[in-house]
Every structure is written in structure tokens, then in C-alpha cells.
Amino acid sequence: MTIIVARRISQAFFLGLFLWFCVVMTMGDAFWQLRGWPVNWLMQLDPLVSLATVLTTGAVHPGLLWGLGTLSLTILLGRFFCGWVCPFGTLHHIVGYWAHGRKTLSQRVHLNRYRPAQRLKYIFLFCFFGSTTSLQTGLLDPIPFMHRAVNLLILPLLGTGGVIASIGSRYYQSALLIGIPFLLAVGLNMLIPRFYCRFVCPLGALFGLFSRLAVWRIGKETKACAECMRCESLCEGACNPSGVFRVSECILCMNCRPSCSYDLVEYQSAPSAAGEIPWPEINRRQFGVALLTGMTLAPLSRLEGALGANWNPKRIRPPGAVSEGAFLERCLKCGQCMRICPTNVIQPSEWGAGIEGLWTPVLNFRIGTSGCQLNCIACGHVCPTGAIVPLALDQKLGRGTYQESGPIRIGQAFVDRGRCLPWAMNRPCIVCQENCPVSPKAIQTDTDFHRLLEIPPLRVLTGNASTLEVGDDLLKRYRLDGGDYFCRMVSAEDTLPRLIVANDDRSLTVAATAPFDRLPSAGDRVEILIRLQRPWVDPAKCIGCGTCEHECPVKGLRAIRITAENESREKEHVLLL
């Protein structure tokens, strides 16, 4: 087996493993569902995630210690991760080969030449390192980048139901905004092979810095060279293997070794005999500007006071999310929590969350299939950085040892009386109260009776204790037997509303449990009442699960809506003393 075949097998394995981990991010216990698969392992291998998290939080999430192993192997072997492991790099490799594999040798040499713009990825890296108040590396870090694209774009597009889409169709707000950078990153390989890896990737830049220390590296045994340029035509990193070797750009694709007819290129511990350029071509001024830019952008983005008095109550985070400042220091925007959510209510935030919060998870109760399920704690258990802490079910529900602290509240429901059917339009509706999942229910109702204005008081022809014959032809068969309509005799001595259980065009039948006290007689008048059960919310019981908002029959702007007030994660947002 040649080294090239070994590399291709490795690339195929890790790309397949990555896609498999994305597929199994589905609730269930089948082998193709989430049942102990280490779905964040490739993200944990990413040392940029570890280092950025340390810079923003001052602590290391235990699972991210795998990244230290990746850096250690980089110091030993060089940038092996880029050429042998990275699934995003493999995708670029495939597209670049498909686009340029049949071009002439001179054309490929021209495409694969080193360009000074390759220093841009180092500028991006230092800019991210300068921002120590929010974790922004997930915007360009290839592993979270590809997770976000596969979770929120590719898998939802592949089909509905079963393995791919979890439960039914999956929808994600701002999917187009997420898709454009991904399609652009992949499409630019049509211009230059591995465009993203060469010019943008901050993880590749990090490996480039550490590969300067690599024990083993590509190099030439002698200065002699036939200058056939075959090695240059196949180089995936533009590291100039035929001349002065650029150590930081080599991704160990190994294409140069078998392509050299004279066996001059080797993977060795000695420096290249033709000379080396160990460091990227970035000067101190560029380094300082990049670092200063990162240090400035985060404070500028917070001048609007989004973490203080001007906080956005529409920004509802998943259960278990840490306080907003700490959340922004940890969230990678990888989409893992959005993918695993069985009801599809966890969504990528849009520009309303600010540049810091772009694509971080928020809850949208209109887009999913229900609210946040009481017995679901999946999102915290798949978050790779602890932005959403893993909860025990008893902790979320406030049971057992957590009873004193109470359930986890993610927000508070508010009734908009101007849009609520019973309050604003005198129409019966108790959908929100019926669907409230907490016990005892957080949504209660006050009952009131109103005369049905479209039907004036009816003239009684004859009647008995439970049935009335009326002389006015104003009724429609079965209209009033839905359980919300009552009748009442228009007389001072009998004001009790009685439930109508049946009706036709000229008769009413009331429930046998509440007959008329006095037998109706000809000439009496009876009026039709509608029972309105008007909802109100008890803030001591509401946890903000959003089921009421999702089920509300007012399908535009809901008549009952959740906001982040009263959430457990921010003490300043509580409503009750």
C-alpha cells in the first residue's frame, strides 16, 4: 500500500465518521440514533476549540483535552490533521481534484503556486485570539463550520422522516445565510484547489504555527532538482516542495514524494537541503493589527448594552444555558443542540442577536412541532463546550433533591389580551390551558358569560324541564351543542345559565343535571350565552416551555408568547420576589 492510498483511506474514514456522527444525532436508541456515539469527538480533537475556550473562559472543558493530543502529534508529524483527518479539508480536496485534475502540468503548477494572500488565515487566527470576551472561532473553524452546514443544511435537504430528518421535516431560520458561506467556501475550489485551507482556515493557521516545531517534515535530500515541477503540480498546500520549502503550509498530502522521478523528496527529520521558510510571512505590524482588531470588535459589539439593561427578551436560550455573558464565551455555533432537538424548536439566531450571537441557539416556538419537551434534556448532553450544561431530568423538572430550587425556567408566557380570542373577540378558546404540560397547570382561566349578540332573546312557544320550543327561526342545527353555549331565562327569579347539549332549528335541550326550576311557558324569553374561559398565567408555575405559544390557534403573531423574563439563568430577569 502506497502512502497516497493510506492517506485516501484515512480521509475517507474520517469523512464517513463525521457524517455518521451527524446522522446519529437523532433521538432514539436504535444503532443509527444517539445511543452513546461520541458525536463531538472530532470537535474535541480540534485544538482551536480548546485554546479559544481557554482564552474566553479561563478554563478548559474536560472533553476538549483531546485537542492537546492533536497538537502533540502536530509537533511530532507536522500538519497531519489537515491532510489526513479534517473532513472539511477532504471535501475541498475532492472538489479541487474534480475541478483541476485533468488540467495540464503547467496549469496545475500555476494554480498551486504560493500566494502572499495565504497569510490571511493567520490574521484571522490572531483576530480570533484577540477577542477574549466571546467565542467567535466557530464562524470559520472548519469542524464547527462543517457541523453547522451538515446539521442545518445538508441533512434537512436530504429528506424527511427516519434517520435523516429525525421526526418529520426539519426547518431552520437563516438557513440561506448559513448556506452562502458554505457554498462559497466549497465553490472557490473551482478557482484554486483547497482555497479555504490556504487562505481562510484559522485551524490550519494554528497547525502551521506548531508545524514549525515538527520533528518529521517533507524536504529534499539534496539541493539538486531536475525542475520537472511534477511535485508542484500536485501540492495541496502550496508549500513549494521543489525549492525553498514552506514548512507552515505543508498539509502532508504526500503527493510530492511519489511524483518525484528522482526520489529527491522525502519525509524526514532533517531540514530540507534546499532550504526552509519555517514561519508564515506575517510581520509584527500585521500581527498587532489582527490582535488589536479582535480585542476591539467584541467591546464595540457590546456598546448597545445587550448584556445589561438593553437585553433582548426575545432571545430565549435552551434549558441549561449558562448566563448570557458566559454563554457567548463558550458557544461554538456548531448546531449540535439544534440537530438533536426532537421538536426542532432550537434555532440559529439571526442578526437580532448581534454579531456575537449570530447562529447561536435560541428557541422559536412557531417553527417546531411543539414546545420544549418536559422530559427532554438532550441539548445539554451534546454541547461540546458547556455553553449548555448537561442537566439531570430531576434537575430540569425540580424534583427530588432539586425540589427546593424548583424547575429550570427558560422564560415566561404572557397573554396578549388584544389578540386572545376569549379576551379580544368573545370567542371560546382554551387551547393554551389544555396544552400546558406542567402540573399543576401554569395557565388558569377565569370564566365569564356573555350574551351571544347575533342571536337576540328567543320567544318560547312551549317547554318542559329540559327542552324549549322557540318561535323564532334564528337557530341552526347543532350550532350550540359544542359545550361553550348556555341559555338563561330572561326573568329576575331565574338567572342560572344552563348548558345547551343539543339544538335544532327551533328547539334547545339543556343538560339534565341542571333543569329549569320553573317550567317555561308560552311568551317567556330565553337568551343565548357564550361561556368565555379567559386565560391568565401564574408566573410561579410557568417554565416557559412554549407549548402554549406553539399550539395557539392565532397563527400569525401568537396571542400567548414566551419571552426570556423570569428565566433561571439570569437573576436580574426574575419577575417574583
Coordinates of C-alpha atoms in Angstrom, one line a residue, residues 226-476:
A226 CA 15.5 18.4 -12.3
E227 CA 12.9 21.1 -12.1
C228 CA 10.2 18.9 -13.7
M229 CA 7.7 20.6 -11.4
R230 CA 5.6 17.5 -11.1
C231 CA 5.7 17.8 -7.3
E232 CA 4.5 21.5 -7.6
S233 CA 1.6 20.5 -9.8
L234 CA 0.2 18.1 -7.2
C235 CA 1.0 20.1 -4.0
E236 CA -2.2 20.7 -2.0
G237 CA -0.8 23.3 0.3
A238 CA 1.4 25.4 -1.9
C239 CA 4.5 24.7 0.2
N240 CA 7.0 24.8 -2.7
P241 CA 8.5 21.3 -2.4
S242 CA 10.8 21.8 -5.4
G243 CA 12.6 24.8 -3.9
V244 CA 12.8 26.5 -0.5
F245 CA 10.3 24.6 1.5
R246 CA 7.5 26.4 3.3
V247 CA 7.1 24.3 6.4
S248 CA 3.9 26.1 7.8
E249 CA 2.0 25.5 4.5
C250 CA 2.6 21.7 4.1
I251 CA -0.5 19.7 4.9
L252 CA 1.3 16.3 4.4
C253 CA -0.8 15.3 1.3
M254 CA 2.4 13.4 0.3
N255 CA 1.7 13.9 -3.4
C256 CA 5.2 15.2 -3.9
R257 CA 7.0 12.1 -2.9
P258 CA 5.7 9.5 -5.4
S259 CA 5.6 12.2 -8.1
C260 CA 9.4 12.9 -8.0
S261 CA 11.1 10.6 -10.5
Y262 CA 14.4 11.1 -8.8
D263 CA 13.3 10.3 -5.3
L264 CA 14.6 13.6 -4.0
V265 CA 11.6 14.5 -1.8
E266 CA 11.4 12.6 1.5
Y267 CA 9.6 12.7 4.7
Q268 CA 12.5 13.1 7.1
S269 CA 13.6 14.5 10.4
A270 CA 16.4 16.6 8.8
P271 CA 15.7 20.1 7.4
S272 CA 15.2 20.3 3.7
A273 CA 18.6 20.5 1.9
A274 CA 17.1 23.2 -0.5
G275 CA 16.3 25.4 2.5
E276 CA 13.2 26.2 4.5
I277 CA 10.9 29.0 5.4
P278 CA 9.7 27.9 8.8
W279 CA 7.4 30.8 9.7
P280 CA 4.4 32.3 7.8
E281 CA 5.1 35.5 6.1
I282 CA 3.3 37.8 8.5
N283 CA 5.2 40.7 10.1
R284 CA 4.8 42.2 13.5
R285 CA 2.6 45.1 12.3
Q286 CA 0.1 42.7 10.7
F287 CA 0.2 40.5 13.8
G288 CA -0.5 43.6 16.0
V289 CA -3.3 44.9 13.8
A290 CA -5.0 41.5 13.8
L291 CA -4.7 41.1 17.5
L292 CA -5.9 44.7 18.2
T293 CA -8.9 44.2 15.8
G294 CA -10.0 41.2 17.7
M295 CA -9.6 43.0 21.0
T296 CA -11.7 45.9 19.7
L297 CA -14.5 44.2 17.9
A298 CA -16.0 42.5 20.9
P299 CA -16.2 45.6 23.1
L300 CA -17.7 47.5 20.2
S301 CA -20.4 44.9 19.7
R302 CA -21.4 45.3 23.3
L303 CA -21.8 49.1 23.3
E304 CA -25.5 48.5 22.7
G305 CA -25.8 47.1 26.2
A306 CA -27.2 43.8 25.1
L307 CA -25.9 42.2 28.3
G308 CA -27.3 44.9 30.5
A309 CA -30.5 47.0 30.5
N310 CA -30.9 46.6 26.8
W311 CA -31.0 42.8 26.8
N312 CA -33.3 41.2 24.3
P313 CA -36.3 39.4 25.9
K314 CA -36.9 37.5 22.6
R315 CA -33.6 35.7 22.9
I316 CA -34.7 32.6 24.7
R317 CA -31.9 30.1 25.3
P318 CA -32.3 26.3 25.7
P319 CA -32.7 24.8 29.2
G320 CA -29.4 24.6 30.9
A321 CA -27.8 27.5 29.1
V322 CA -25.4 29.4 31.3
S323 CA -25.7 33.2 31.8
E324 CA -25.6 35.2 28.6
G325 CA -22.0 36.6 29.1
A326 CA -20.7 33.1 29.8
F327 CA -22.8 31.6 27.0
L328 CA -21.2 33.9 24.4
E329 CA -17.8 32.9 25.8
R330 CA -18.5 29.2 25.1
C331 CA -20.9 28.8 22.2
L332 CA -19.3 27.5 19.1
K333 CA -22.3 27.9 16.8
C334 CA -21.9 24.3 15.7
G335 CA -25.6 23.4 15.6
Q336 CA -25.3 20.2 17.6
C337 CA -28.1 21.3 20.0
M338 CA -30.3 22.3 17.1
R339 CA -29.8 19.0 15.3
I340 CA -30.6 16.9 18.4
C341 CA -33.7 18.8 19.4
P342 CA -36.6 16.4 18.8
T343 CA -39.2 19.2 18.3
N344 CA -37.0 21.4 16.1
V345 CA -37.6 24.5 18.3
I346 CA -33.9 25.2 18.9
Q347 CA -32.9 27.5 16.0
P348 CA -29.8 29.5 14.9
S349 CA -30.3 33.1 15.9
E350 CA -30.3 35.8 13.3
W351 CA -28.9 39.4 13.2
G352 CA -31.2 40.4 16.0
A353 CA -28.8 38.7 18.5
G354 CA -25.9 40.9 17.3
I355 CA -22.7 39.8 15.7
E356 CA -21.6 38.0 18.9
G357 CA -24.8 35.9 19.0
L358 CA -25.1 35.2 15.3
W359 CA -26.1 31.5 14.8
T360 CA -26.1 30.8 18.5
P361 CA -29.1 28.7 19.6
V362 CA -32.4 30.3 20.5
L363 CA -35.9 28.9 20.9
N364 CA -38.5 29.6 18.2
F365 CA -41.8 28.0 19.2
R366 CA -43.5 28.7 15.9
I367 CA -41.2 26.7 13.7
G368 CA -41.0 23.4 15.5
T369 CA -43.5 20.6 16.1
S370 CA -44.2 21.6 19.8
G371 CA -42.6 23.4 22.6
C372 CA -39.5 22.4 24.6
Q373 CA -40.5 18.9 25.9
L374 CA -40.6 18.5 29.7
N375 CA -38.7 15.1 29.6
C376 CA -36.0 16.1 27.1
I377 CA -32.5 17.1 28.3
A378 CA -30.7 16.2 25.1
C379 CA -29.3 19.6 24.1
G380 CA -27.1 20.0 27.2
H381 CA -25.6 16.5 26.8
V382 CA -24.4 17.2 23.2
C383 CA -23.0 20.7 23.7
P384 CA -19.2 20.3 23.2
T385 CA -18.1 23.4 25.2
G386 CA -20.5 23.6 28.2
A387 CA -22.5 26.6 26.9
I388 CA -25.5 24.5 27.7
V389 CA -24.7 22.4 30.8
P390 CA -26.0 18.8 30.9
L391 CA -29.0 18.6 33.2
A392 CA -30.5 15.7 35.1
L393 CA -34.2 15.2 34.4
D394 CA -35.0 15.8 38.1
Q395 CA -33.0 19.0 38.0
K396 CA -34.9 20.3 35.0
L397 CA -38.2 19.5 36.5
G398 CA -37.4 20.5 40.0
R399 CA -38.0 17.1 41.6
G400 CA -36.3 15.1 44.3
T401 CA -33.2 16.7 45.6
Y402 CA -33.8 19.7 43.3
Q403 CA -37.3 20.4 44.6
E404 CA -36.3 23.3 46.7
S405 CA -34.5 25.1 43.8
G406 CA -37.6 24.4 41.6
P407 CA -37.7 23.6 37.9
I408 CA -35.4 25.2 35.3
R409 CA -37.3 28.2 33.8
I410 CA -36.3 29.2 30.3
G411 CA -38.8 32.1 30.1
Q412 CA -42.3 33.3 30.9
A413 CA -45.6 33.2 28.9
F414 CA -47.6 36.4 28.5
V415 CA -51.2 36.6 27.3
D416 CA -51.8 39.3 24.7
R417 CA -55.4 40.3 25.5
G418 CA -55.6 42.3 22.3
R419 CA -55.2 39.1 20.3
C420 CA -56.5 36.4 22.6
L421 CA -59.9 35.0 21.2
P422 CA -61.7 35.0 24.5
W423 CA -60.4 38.4 25.6
A424 CA -60.5 40.3 22.4
M425 CA -63.2 38.7 20.3
N426 CA -65.6 36.9 22.8
R427 CA -64.8 33.6 21.1
P428 CA -64.3 30.5 23.2
C429 CA -60.8 29.0 23.3
I430 CA -58.8 27.2 26.0
V431 CA -56.1 25.7 23.7
C432 CA -53.2 27.1 25.7
Q433 CA -54.7 26.0 29.1
E434 CA -55.4 22.5 27.8
N435 CA -51.9 22.0 26.3
C436 CA -50.0 23.5 29.3
P437 CA -47.8 20.4 30.3
V438 CA -46.8 21.4 33.8
S439 CA -48.7 20.1 36.8
P440 CA -50.4 22.0 38.4
K441 CA -51.1 24.0 35.3
A442 CA -49.4 27.4 34.9
I443 CA -52.3 28.6 32.8
Q444 CA -55.6 29.1 34.6
T445 CA -58.8 30.6 33.3
D446 CA -61.5 33.0 34.7
T447 CA -65.0 32.1 33.5
D448 CA -67.4 34.7 32.3
F449 CA -70.7 34.6 30.4
H450 CA -71.6 37.0 27.6
R451 CA -74.9 37.2 25.6
L452 CA -74.5 36.0 22.1
L453 CA -75.2 39.3 20.3
E454 CA -76.0 37.7 16.9
I455 CA -79.0 35.8 18.4
P456 CA -81.5 38.1 20.2
P457 CA -83.6 36.7 23.1
L458 CA -85.9 34.0 21.7
R459 CA -89.6 33.7 22.3
V460 CA -90.7 30.4 24.0
L461 CA -93.6 28.5 22.5
T462 CA -93.7 25.6 24.9
G463 CA -91.2 23.7 27.1
N464 CA -90.5 21.3 29.9
A465 CA -87.8 21.0 32.5
S466 CA -85.0 20.3 29.9
T467 CA -86.4 21.3 26.4
L468 CA -87.6 24.5 24.9
E469 CA -89.5 25.0 21.7
V470 CA -88.9 28.5 20.3
G471 CA -90.9 30.5 17.8
D472 CA -88.1 32.5 16.2
D473 CA -86.3 30.8 13.2
L474 CA -82.8 32.0 14.2
L475 CA -81.1 28.8 15.2
K476 CA -79.0 26.4 13.1

